[in-house]
Coordinates of C-alpha atoms and ligand atoms in Angstrom, one line a residue:
Chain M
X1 CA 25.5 -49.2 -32.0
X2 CA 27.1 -50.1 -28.9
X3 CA 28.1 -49.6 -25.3
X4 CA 31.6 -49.5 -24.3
X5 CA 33.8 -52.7 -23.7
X6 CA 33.7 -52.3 -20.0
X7 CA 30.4 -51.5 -19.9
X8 CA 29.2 -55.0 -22.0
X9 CA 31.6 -56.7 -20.6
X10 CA 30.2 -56.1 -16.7
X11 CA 26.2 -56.4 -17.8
X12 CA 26.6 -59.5 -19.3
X13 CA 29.4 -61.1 -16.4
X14 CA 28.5 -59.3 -13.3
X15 CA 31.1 -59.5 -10.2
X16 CA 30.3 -59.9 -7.2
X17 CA 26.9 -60.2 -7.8
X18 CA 24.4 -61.3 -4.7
X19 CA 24.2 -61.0 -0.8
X20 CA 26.4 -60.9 2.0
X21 CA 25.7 -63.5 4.9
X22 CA 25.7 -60.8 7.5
X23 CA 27.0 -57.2 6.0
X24 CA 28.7 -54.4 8.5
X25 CA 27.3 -51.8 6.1
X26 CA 24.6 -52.0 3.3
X27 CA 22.6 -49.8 1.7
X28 CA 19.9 -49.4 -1.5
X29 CA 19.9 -46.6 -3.9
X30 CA 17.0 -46.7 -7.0
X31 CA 16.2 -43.9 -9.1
X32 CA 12.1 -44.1 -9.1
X33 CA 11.7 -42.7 -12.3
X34 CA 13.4 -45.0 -13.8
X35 CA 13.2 -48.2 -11.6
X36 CA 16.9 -48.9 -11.7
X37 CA 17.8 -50.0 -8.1
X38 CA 21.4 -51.1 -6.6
X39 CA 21.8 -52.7 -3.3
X40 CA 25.3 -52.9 -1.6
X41 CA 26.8 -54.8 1.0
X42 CA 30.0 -54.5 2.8
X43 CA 32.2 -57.1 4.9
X44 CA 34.5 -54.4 6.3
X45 CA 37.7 -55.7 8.5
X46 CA 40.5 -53.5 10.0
X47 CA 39.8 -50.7 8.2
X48 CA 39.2 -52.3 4.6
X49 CA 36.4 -53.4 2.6
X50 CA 37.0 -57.1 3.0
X51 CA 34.6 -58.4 0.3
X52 CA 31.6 -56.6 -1.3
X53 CA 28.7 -57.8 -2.8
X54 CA 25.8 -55.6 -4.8
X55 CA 22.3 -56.7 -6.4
X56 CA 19.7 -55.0 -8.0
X57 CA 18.1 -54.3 -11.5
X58 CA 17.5 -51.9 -14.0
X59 CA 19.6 -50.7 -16.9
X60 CA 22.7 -51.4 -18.3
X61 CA 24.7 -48.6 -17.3
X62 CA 23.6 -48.9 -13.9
X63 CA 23.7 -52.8 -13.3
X64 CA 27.6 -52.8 -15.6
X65 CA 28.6 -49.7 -12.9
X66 CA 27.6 -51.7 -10.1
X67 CA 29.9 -54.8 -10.8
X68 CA 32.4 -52.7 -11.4
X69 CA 32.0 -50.2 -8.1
X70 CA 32.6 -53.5 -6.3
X71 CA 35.8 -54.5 -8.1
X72 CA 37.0 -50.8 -7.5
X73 CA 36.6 -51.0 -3.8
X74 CA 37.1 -54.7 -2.9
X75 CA 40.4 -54.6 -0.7
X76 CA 40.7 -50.8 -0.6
X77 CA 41.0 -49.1 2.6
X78 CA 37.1 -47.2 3.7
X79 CA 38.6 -44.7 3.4
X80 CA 39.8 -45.2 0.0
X81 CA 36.6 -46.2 -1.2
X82 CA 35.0 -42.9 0.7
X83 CA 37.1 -40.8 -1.3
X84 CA 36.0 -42.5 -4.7
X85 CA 34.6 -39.1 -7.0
X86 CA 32.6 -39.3 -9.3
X87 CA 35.0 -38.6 -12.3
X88 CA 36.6 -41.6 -10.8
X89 CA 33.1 -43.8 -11.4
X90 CA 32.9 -41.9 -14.7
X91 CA 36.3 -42.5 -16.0
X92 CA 36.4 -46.4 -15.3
X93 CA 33.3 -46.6 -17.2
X94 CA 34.7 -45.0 -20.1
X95 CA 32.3 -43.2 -21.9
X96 CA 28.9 -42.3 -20.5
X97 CA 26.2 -40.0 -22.6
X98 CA 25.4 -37.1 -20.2
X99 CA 21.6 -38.0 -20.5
X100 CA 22.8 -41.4 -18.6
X101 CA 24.7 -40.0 -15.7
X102 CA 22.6 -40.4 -12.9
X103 CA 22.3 -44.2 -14.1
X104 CA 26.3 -44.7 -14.0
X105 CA 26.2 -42.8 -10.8
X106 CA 23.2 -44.2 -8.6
X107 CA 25.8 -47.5 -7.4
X108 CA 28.5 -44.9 -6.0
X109 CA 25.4 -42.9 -4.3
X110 CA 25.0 -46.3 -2.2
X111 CA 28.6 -46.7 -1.7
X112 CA 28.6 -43.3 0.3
X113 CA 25.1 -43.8 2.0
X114 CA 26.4 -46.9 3.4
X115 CA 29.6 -45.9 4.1
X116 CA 27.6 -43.1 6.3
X117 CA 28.2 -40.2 3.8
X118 CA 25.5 -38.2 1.9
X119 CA 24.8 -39.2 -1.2
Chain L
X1 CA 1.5 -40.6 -48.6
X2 CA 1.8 -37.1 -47.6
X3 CA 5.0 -35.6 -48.4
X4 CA 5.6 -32.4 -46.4
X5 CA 9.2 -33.3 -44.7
X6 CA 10.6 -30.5 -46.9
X7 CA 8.8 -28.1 -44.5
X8 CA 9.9 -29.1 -41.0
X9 CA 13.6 -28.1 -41.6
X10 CA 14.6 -30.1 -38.6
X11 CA 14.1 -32.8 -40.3
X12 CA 17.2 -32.6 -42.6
X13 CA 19.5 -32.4 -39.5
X14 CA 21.8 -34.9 -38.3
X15 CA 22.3 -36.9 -35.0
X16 CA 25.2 -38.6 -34.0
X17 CA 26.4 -39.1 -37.8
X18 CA 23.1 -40.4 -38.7
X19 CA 20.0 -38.5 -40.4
X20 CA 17.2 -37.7 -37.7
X21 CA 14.7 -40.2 -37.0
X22 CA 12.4 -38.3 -35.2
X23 CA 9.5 -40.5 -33.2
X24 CA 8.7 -38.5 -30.2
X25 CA 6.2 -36.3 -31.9
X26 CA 3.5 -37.3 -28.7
X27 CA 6.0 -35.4 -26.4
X28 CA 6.6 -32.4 -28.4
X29 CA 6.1 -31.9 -32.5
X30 CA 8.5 -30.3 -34.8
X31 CA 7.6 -27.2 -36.9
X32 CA 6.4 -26.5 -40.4
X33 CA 8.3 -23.0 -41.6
X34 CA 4.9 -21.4 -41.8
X35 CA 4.5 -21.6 -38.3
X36 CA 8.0 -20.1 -37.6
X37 CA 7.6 -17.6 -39.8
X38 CA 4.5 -16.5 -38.9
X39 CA 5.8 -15.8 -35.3
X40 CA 8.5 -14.0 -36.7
X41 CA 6.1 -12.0 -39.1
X42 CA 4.2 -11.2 -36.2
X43 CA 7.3 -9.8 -34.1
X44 CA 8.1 -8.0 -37.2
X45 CA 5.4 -6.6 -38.2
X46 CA 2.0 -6.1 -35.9
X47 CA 3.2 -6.7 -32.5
X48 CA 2.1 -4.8 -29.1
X49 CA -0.2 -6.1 -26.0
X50 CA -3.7 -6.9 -26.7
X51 CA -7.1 -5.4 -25.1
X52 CA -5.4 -2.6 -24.1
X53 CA -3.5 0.1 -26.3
X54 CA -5.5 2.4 -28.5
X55 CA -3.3 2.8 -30.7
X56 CA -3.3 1.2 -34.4
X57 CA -0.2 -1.7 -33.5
X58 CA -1.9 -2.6 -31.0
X59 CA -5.4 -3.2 -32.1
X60 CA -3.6 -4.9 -35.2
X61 CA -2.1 -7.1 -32.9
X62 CA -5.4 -7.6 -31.1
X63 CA -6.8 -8.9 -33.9
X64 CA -4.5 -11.3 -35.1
X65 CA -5.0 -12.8 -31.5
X66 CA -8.4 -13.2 -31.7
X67 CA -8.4 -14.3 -35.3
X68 CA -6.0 -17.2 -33.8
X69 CA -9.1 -17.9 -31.4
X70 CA -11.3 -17.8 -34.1
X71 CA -9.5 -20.2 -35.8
X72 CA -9.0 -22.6 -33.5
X73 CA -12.4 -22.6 -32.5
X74 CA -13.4 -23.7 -36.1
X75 CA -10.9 -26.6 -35.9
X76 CA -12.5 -28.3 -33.2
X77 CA -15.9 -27.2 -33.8
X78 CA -16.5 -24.3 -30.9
X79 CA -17.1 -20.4 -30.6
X80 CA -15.0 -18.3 -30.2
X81 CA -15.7 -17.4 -26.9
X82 CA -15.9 -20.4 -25.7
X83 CA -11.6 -20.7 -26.3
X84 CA -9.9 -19.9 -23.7
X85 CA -5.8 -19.5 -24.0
X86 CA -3.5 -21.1 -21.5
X87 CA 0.1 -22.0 -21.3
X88 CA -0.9 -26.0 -22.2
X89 CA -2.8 -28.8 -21.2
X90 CA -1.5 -28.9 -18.0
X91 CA -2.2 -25.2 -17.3
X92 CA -5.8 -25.9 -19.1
X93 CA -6.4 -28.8 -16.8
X94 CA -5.6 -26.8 -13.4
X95 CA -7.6 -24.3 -14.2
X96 CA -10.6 -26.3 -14.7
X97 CA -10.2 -28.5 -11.4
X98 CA -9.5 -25.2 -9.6
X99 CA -13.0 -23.9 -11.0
X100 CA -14.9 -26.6 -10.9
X101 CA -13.8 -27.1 -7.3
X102 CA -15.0 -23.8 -6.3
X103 CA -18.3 -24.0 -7.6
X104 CA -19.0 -28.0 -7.6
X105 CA -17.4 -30.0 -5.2
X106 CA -18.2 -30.0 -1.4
X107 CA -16.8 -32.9 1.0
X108 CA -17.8 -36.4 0.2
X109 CA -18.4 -35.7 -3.2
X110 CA -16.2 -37.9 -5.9
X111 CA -14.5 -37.2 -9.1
X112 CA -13.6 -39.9 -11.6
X113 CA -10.9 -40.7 -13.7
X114 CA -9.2 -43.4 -15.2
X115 CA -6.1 -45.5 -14.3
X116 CA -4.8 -44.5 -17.6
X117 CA -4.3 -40.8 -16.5
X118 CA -1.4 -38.2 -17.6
X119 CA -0.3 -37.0 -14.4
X120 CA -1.6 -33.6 -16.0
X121 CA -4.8 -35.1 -15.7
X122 CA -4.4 -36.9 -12.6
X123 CA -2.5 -34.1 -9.8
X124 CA -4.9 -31.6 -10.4
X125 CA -8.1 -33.8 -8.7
X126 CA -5.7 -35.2 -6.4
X127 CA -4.9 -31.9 -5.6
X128 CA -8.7 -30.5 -5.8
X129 CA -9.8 -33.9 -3.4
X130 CA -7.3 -33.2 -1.2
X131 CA -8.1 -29.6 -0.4
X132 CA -12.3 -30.2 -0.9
X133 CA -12.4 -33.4 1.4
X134 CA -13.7 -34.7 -1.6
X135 CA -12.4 -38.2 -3.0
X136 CA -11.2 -39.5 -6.3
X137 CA -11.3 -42.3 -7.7
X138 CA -9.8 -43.9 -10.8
X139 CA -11.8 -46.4 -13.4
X140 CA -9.1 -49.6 -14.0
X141 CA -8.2 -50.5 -17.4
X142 CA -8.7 -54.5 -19.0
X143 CA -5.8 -56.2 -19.9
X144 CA -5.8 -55.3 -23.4
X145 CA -5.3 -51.4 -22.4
X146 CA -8.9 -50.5 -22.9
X147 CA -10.6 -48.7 -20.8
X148 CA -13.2 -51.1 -18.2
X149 CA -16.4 -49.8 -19.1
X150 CA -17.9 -51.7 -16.5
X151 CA -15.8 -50.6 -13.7
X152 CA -15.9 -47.2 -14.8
X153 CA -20.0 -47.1 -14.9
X154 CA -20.0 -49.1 -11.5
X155 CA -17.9 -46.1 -10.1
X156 CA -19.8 -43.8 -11.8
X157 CA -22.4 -42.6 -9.0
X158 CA -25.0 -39.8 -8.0
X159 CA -22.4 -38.4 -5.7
X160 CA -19.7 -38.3 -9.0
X161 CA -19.1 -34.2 -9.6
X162 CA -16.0 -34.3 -12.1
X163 CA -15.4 -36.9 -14.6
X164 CA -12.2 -36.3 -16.3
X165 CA -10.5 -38.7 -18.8
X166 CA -8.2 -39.0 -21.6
X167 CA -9.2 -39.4 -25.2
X168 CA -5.9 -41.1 -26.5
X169 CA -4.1 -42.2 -24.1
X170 CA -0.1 -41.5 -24.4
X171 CA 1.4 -44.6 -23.5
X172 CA -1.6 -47.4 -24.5
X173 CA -2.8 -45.4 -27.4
X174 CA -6.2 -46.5 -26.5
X175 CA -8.7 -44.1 -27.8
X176 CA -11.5 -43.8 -24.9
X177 CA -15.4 -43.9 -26.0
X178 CA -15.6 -40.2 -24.9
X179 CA -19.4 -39.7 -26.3
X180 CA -20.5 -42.9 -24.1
X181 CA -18.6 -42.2 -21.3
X182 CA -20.1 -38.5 -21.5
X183 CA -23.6 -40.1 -21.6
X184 CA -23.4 -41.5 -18.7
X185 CA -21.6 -39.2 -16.3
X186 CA -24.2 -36.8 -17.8
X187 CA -26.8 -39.0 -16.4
X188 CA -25.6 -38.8 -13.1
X189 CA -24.6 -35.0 -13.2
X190 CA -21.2 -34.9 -14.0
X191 CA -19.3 -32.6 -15.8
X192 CA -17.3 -34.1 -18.2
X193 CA -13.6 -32.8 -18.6
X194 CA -11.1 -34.7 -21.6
X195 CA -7.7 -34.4 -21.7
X196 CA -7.2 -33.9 -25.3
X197 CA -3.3 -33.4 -25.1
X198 CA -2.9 -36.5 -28.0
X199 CA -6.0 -36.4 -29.7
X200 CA -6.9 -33.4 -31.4
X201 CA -3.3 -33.2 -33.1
X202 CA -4.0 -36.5 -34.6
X203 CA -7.7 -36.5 -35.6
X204 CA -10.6 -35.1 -36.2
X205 CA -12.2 -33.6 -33.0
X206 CA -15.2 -31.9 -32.4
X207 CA -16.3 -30.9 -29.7
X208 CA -20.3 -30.7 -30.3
X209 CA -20.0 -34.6 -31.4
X210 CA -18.0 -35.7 -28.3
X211 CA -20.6 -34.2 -26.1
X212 CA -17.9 -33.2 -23.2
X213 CA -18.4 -30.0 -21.6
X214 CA -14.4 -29.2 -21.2
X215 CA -11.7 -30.1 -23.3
X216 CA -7.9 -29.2 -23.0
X217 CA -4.9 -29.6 -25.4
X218 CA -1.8 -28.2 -25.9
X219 CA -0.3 -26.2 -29.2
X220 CA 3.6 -27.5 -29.3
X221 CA 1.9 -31.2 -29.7
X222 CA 0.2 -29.9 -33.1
X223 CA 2.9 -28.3 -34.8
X224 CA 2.5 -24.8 -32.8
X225 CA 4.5 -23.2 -30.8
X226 CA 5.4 -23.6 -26.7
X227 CA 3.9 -21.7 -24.4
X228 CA 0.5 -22.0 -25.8
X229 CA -2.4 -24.6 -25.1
X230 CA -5.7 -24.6 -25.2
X231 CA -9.0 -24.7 -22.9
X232 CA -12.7 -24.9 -24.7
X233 CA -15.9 -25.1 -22.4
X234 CA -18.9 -24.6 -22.7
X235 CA -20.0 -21.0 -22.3
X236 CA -22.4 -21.7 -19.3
X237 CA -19.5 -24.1 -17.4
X238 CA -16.7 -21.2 -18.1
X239 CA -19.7 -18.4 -16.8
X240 CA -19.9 -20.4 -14.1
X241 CA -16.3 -20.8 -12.8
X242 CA -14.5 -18.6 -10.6
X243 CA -10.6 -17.0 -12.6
X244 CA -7.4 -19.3 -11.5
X245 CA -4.9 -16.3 -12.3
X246 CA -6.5 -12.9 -11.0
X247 CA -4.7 -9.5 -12.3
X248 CA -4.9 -7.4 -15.4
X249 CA -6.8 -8.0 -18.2
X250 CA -9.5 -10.4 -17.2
X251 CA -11.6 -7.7 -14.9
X252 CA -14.7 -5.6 -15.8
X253 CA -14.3 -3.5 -12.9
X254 CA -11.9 -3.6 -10.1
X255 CA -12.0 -1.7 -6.3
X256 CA -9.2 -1.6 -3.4
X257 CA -11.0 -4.6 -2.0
X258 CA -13.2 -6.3 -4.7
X259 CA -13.5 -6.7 -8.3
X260 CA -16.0 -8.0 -11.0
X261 CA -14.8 -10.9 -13.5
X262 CA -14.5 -10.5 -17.2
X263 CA -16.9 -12.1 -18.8
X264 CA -15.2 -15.8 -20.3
X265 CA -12.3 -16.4 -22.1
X266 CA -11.1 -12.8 -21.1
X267 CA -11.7 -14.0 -17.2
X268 CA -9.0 -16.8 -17.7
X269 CA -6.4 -15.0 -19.6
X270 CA -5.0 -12.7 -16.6
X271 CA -1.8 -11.2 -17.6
X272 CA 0.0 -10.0 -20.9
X273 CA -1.0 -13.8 -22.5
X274 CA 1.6 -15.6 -25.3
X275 CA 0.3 -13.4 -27.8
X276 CA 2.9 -14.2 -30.8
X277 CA 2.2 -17.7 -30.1
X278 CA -1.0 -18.0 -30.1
X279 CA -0.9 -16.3 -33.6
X280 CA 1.5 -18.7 -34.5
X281 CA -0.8 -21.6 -33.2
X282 CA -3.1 -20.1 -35.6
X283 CA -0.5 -21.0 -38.2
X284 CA -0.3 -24.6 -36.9
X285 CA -3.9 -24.8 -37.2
X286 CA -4.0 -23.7 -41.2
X287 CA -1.0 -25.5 -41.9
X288 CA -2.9 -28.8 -40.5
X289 CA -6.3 -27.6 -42.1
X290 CA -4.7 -27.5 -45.3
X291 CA -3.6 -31.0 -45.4
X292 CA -6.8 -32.3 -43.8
X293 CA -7.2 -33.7 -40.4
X294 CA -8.7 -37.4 -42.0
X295 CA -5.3 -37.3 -44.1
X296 CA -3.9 -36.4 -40.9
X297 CA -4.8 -39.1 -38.9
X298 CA -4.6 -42.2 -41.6
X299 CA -1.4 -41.7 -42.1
X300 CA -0.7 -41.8 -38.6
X301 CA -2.5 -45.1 -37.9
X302 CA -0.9 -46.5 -41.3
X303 CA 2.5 -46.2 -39.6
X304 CA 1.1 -47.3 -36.3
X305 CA -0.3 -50.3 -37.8
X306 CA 2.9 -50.9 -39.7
X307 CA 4.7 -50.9 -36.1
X308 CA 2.7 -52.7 -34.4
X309 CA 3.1 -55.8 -37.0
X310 CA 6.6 -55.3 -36.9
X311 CA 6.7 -55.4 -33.3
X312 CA 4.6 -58.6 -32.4
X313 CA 7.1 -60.2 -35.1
X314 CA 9.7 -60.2 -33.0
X315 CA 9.4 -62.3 -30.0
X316 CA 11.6 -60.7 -27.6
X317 CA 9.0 -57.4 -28.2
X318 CA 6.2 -56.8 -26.1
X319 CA 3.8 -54.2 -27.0
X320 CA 1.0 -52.6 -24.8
X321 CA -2.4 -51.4 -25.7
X322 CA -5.1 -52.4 -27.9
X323 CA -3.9 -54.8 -30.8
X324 CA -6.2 -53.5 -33.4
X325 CA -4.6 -50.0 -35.1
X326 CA -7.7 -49.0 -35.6
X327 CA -8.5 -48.5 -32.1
X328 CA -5.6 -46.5 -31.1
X329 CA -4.0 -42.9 -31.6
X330 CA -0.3 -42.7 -33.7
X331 CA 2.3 -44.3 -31.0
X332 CA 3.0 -47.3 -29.4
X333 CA 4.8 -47.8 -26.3
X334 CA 6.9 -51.5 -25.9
X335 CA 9.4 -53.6 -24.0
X336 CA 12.6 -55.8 -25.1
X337 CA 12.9 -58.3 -22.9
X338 CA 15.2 -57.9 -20.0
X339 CA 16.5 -54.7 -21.6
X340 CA 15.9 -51.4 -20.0
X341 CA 14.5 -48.4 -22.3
X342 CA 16.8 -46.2 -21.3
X343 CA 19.6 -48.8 -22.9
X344 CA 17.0 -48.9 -25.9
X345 CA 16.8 -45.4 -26.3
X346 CA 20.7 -44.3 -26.0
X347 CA 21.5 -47.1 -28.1
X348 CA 18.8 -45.7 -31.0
X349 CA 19.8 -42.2 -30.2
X350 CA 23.6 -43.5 -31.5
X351 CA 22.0 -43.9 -34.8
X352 CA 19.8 -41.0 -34.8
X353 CA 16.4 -42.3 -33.4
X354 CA 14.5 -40.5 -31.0
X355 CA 12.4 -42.6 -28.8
X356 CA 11.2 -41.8 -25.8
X357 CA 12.1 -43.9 -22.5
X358 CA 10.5 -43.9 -18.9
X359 CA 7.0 -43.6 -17.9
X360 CA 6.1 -40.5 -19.7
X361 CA 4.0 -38.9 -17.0
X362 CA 2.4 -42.2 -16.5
X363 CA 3.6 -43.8 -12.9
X364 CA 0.8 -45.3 -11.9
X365 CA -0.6 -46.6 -15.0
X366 CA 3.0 -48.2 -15.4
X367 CA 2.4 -49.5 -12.2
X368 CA -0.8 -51.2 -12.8
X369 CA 1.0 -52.7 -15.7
X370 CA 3.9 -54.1 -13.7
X371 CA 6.5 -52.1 -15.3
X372 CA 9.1 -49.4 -14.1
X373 CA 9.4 -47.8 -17.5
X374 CA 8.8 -48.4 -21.0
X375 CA 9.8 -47.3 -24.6
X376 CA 7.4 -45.3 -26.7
X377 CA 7.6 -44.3 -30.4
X378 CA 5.5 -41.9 -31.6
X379 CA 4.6 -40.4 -35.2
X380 CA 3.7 -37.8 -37.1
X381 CA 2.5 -36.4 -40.7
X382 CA 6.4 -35.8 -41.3
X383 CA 7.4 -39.5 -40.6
X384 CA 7.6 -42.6 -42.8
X385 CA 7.4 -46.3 -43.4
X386 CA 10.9 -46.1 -43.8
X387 CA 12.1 -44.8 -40.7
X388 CA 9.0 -47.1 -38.7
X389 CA 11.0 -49.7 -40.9
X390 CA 14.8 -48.6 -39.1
X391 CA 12.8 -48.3 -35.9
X392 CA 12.6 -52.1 -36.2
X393 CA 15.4 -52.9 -37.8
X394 CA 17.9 -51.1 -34.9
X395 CA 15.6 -52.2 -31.9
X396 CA 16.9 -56.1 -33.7
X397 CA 20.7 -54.7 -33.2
X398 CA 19.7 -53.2 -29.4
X399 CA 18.7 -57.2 -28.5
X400 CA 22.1 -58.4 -30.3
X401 CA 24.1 -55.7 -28.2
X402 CA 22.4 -56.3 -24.8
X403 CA 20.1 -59.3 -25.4
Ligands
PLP1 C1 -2.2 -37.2 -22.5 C2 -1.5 -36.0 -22.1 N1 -2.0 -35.1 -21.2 C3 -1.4 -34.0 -20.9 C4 -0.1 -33.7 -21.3 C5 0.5 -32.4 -20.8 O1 0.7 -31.5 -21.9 P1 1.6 -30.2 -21.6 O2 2.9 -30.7 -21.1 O3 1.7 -29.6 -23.0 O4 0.8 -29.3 -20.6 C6 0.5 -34.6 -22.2 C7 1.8 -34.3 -22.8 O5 2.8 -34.7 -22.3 C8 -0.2 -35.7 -22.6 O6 0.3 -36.6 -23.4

């Protein structure tokens, strides 16, 4: 019984976790019927995501995809971090049932909602 | 002990490398191979619509239908034509608030239900206050899961039309004082409705002793198939109501512009109805008969008892509903600490235990509790102190892996 590496390995040491001072884009994504809820905030400069912060509860899967969203995008261009798919989410978390995808997927759904994109 | 795994074939399958642990029987129950076969017996050899051929297949088939009525009737206690046969609780449940709503409920009248709800038995009233201006209110619950009897009589009043609760509830596993509650609602002119979804699988119910005048339940949760569920009401309540579903089959006569009802349960069974499965609920019913409802239901508070201990053992547990087994139907819903169920649940799925994980229909009674979600095991006459036992032994490996 287990989760994947990555997965363990972000739950239990979250990056990046907390709030920005004063964010240029934010936004909150939860999944009601399950309560999980990711917030994230973006220091964007020149075109970039300068630093990136997210916060929030709720599963595993969802809390371990968070951390690692912001490592993915901190430093990328936006429009780098707009382009992220979600086989690309998917992929750096390894292996994800497919009765847990909309858990491993709800922190990239607030990337592109605050990023200005439907989710 | 009963020992009847050997006919739920299911059983024998396996899950992710691991033999099934199957503990989800409140959302759905597996099925015996009598039941099966006696759907595909019917198929095979009687089928054709009911009430309307004249020819020997279908009168055949007729029959075995309202033999299935018969039958369930007996197992809860009721005539014949006081069954009705719906699609399932839900379906039951609509029906009801759609009749009663016709016939009893003007503006500023009040239905009543409890906090504890299935959003089966919760939606419909909303639904029926909303379009009758009438308003609905919900009895809370104490802290220990049980139903406020105080709060529920203090909301209990001369304007009250509908009361409609649970008898087990599916997340607490409290098992609601149905005859009191039906006294007193009956005092005050109420019609008393129970959502029986979780109850009449597990235990002996019947329906003269409860003293309610409607009663739903559905046949997948007692070892039938889906598709078929089950309304009973007393004949002068179901005379009274208006049909939900209007078209063939539940008509006397019928005009360009007007028609006269069926007399009840043909009046609520408009349409070509799940014929092959309510035979096969019949099945169920035997099959359940034969073992004995009291058998039935010790066994499942023997292996709800032997959860709960093991739960409250562990201190990173906590369990919700009434402490004492006695006092509760065969599940038990429970938190790990700072884990989320749906990390318990794929985690126990990995080694072949089905729980389930969320709020199981239940958002505002998981509100009142404080929680988003929660897990919920659930048993069965087909499981055992064995698997309750690697319930609690893997739910120690899900706090190593996570805690
Ligand atoms: C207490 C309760 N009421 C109603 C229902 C709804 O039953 P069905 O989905 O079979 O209509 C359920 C089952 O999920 C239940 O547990």
């Amino acid at each position: 019984m287990s989760y994947e590496e990555v997965i363990l390995d972000h739950w239990r040491h979250p990056r990046n976790k907390g709030r920005l001072p004063s964010p240029d884009a934010s936004a909150v994504e939860a999944n009601p019927l399950c309560g999980d809820v990711v917030r994230l905030e973006l220091a964007l400069r020149d075109g970039r995501v300068e630093d990136v912060r997210f916060d929030g509860e709720g599963c595993a899967i969802s809390q371990a995809a968070a951390s690692l969203l912001t490592e993915m995008i901190k430093g990328k261009t936006v429009e780098e971090a707009r382009g992220l798919k979600d086989e690309d989410m998917l992929g750096a978390l390894g292996n994800v049932v497919k009765t847990r995808l909309s858990c491993a997927l709800l922190p990239l759904r607030a990337l592109r909602k605050a990023l200005g994109l439907g989710s | 002990m009963l020992n009847v795994r050997g006919d739920f074939p299911i059983l024998s399958r396996m899950v992710n490398g691991h033999p099934l642990v199957y503990l989800d029987s409140a959302a759905t129950a597996h099925k015996p191979v009598a039941v099966v076969e006696a759907e595909r017996d019917f198929y095979v050899r009687a089928y054709a619509n009911v009430r309307r051929g004249v020819y020997l297949l279908a009168a055949e088939a007729t029959e075995l239908y309202e033999a299935a009525r018969a039958k369930v009737a007996r197992f809860v206690g009721a005539r014949p034509e006081e069954i009705v046969f719906t699609r399932g609780t839900t379906e039951a449940l609509n029906l009801v608030a759609w009749g009663l709503g016709e016939t009893r409920v003007r503006p500023r009248d009040e239905l009543l239900v409890t906090e504890m709800e299935h959003h089966a038995n919760l939606l419909p009233w909303q639904e029926l206050a909303r379009r009758r201006g009438a308003q609905l209110l919900a009895a809370r619950i104490t802290s220990q899961g049980e139903l406020d009897l105080g709060d529920f009589q203090s909301k209990l009043s001369s304007r009250t039309r509908v009361v409609s609760v649970v008898h087990v509830s599916n997340v607490l596993g409290t098992i609601n004082p149905v005859q009191e509650i039906a006294q007193w609602a009956h005092e005050v002119g109420a019609v008393v409705v129970v959502d029986a979804a979780q109850s009449v699988p597990h235990m002996p119910v019947d329906v003269g002793e409860l003293g309610a005048d409607l009663l739903a339940f559905s046949g997948h949760k007692m070892l039938g198939p889906t598709g078929i569920g089950v309304l009973w009401g007393r004949a002068e309540l179901l005379a009274e109501m208006p049909p939900w579903l209007t078209g063939g089959e539940m008509i006397r006569e019928a005009w360009i512009d007007r028609a006269v009802w069926a007399d009840p349960p043909a009046r609520f069974e408009g349409g070509t109805p799940p014929i092959a499965q309510a035979v096969a609920l019949g099945s169920a019913v035997d099959y359940l008969q034969g073992i004995g409802m009291d058998r039935v239901h010790s066994h499942g508070q023997g292996l709800t008892a032997q959860a709960l201990e093991g739960l409250r053992a562990r201190p990173y547990v906590t369990v919700y509903g009434p402490p004492d087994p006695s006092r509760r139907g065969a599940l038990v819903a429970f938190n790990l600490q700072g884990i989320h169920p749906h990390d318990v649940a794929t985690l126990l799925d990995q080694e072949g235990i089905a729980i389930r994980a969320g709020h199981h229909c239940t958002q505002p009674l998981h509100r009142r509790l404080g929680i988003p979600a929660s897990c919920r095991a659930s048993f069965y006459l087909y499981n055992t102190p064995e698997e309750v036992e690697q319930l609690l032994a893997a739910l120690d490996r899900v706090k190593e892996t996570l805690g």
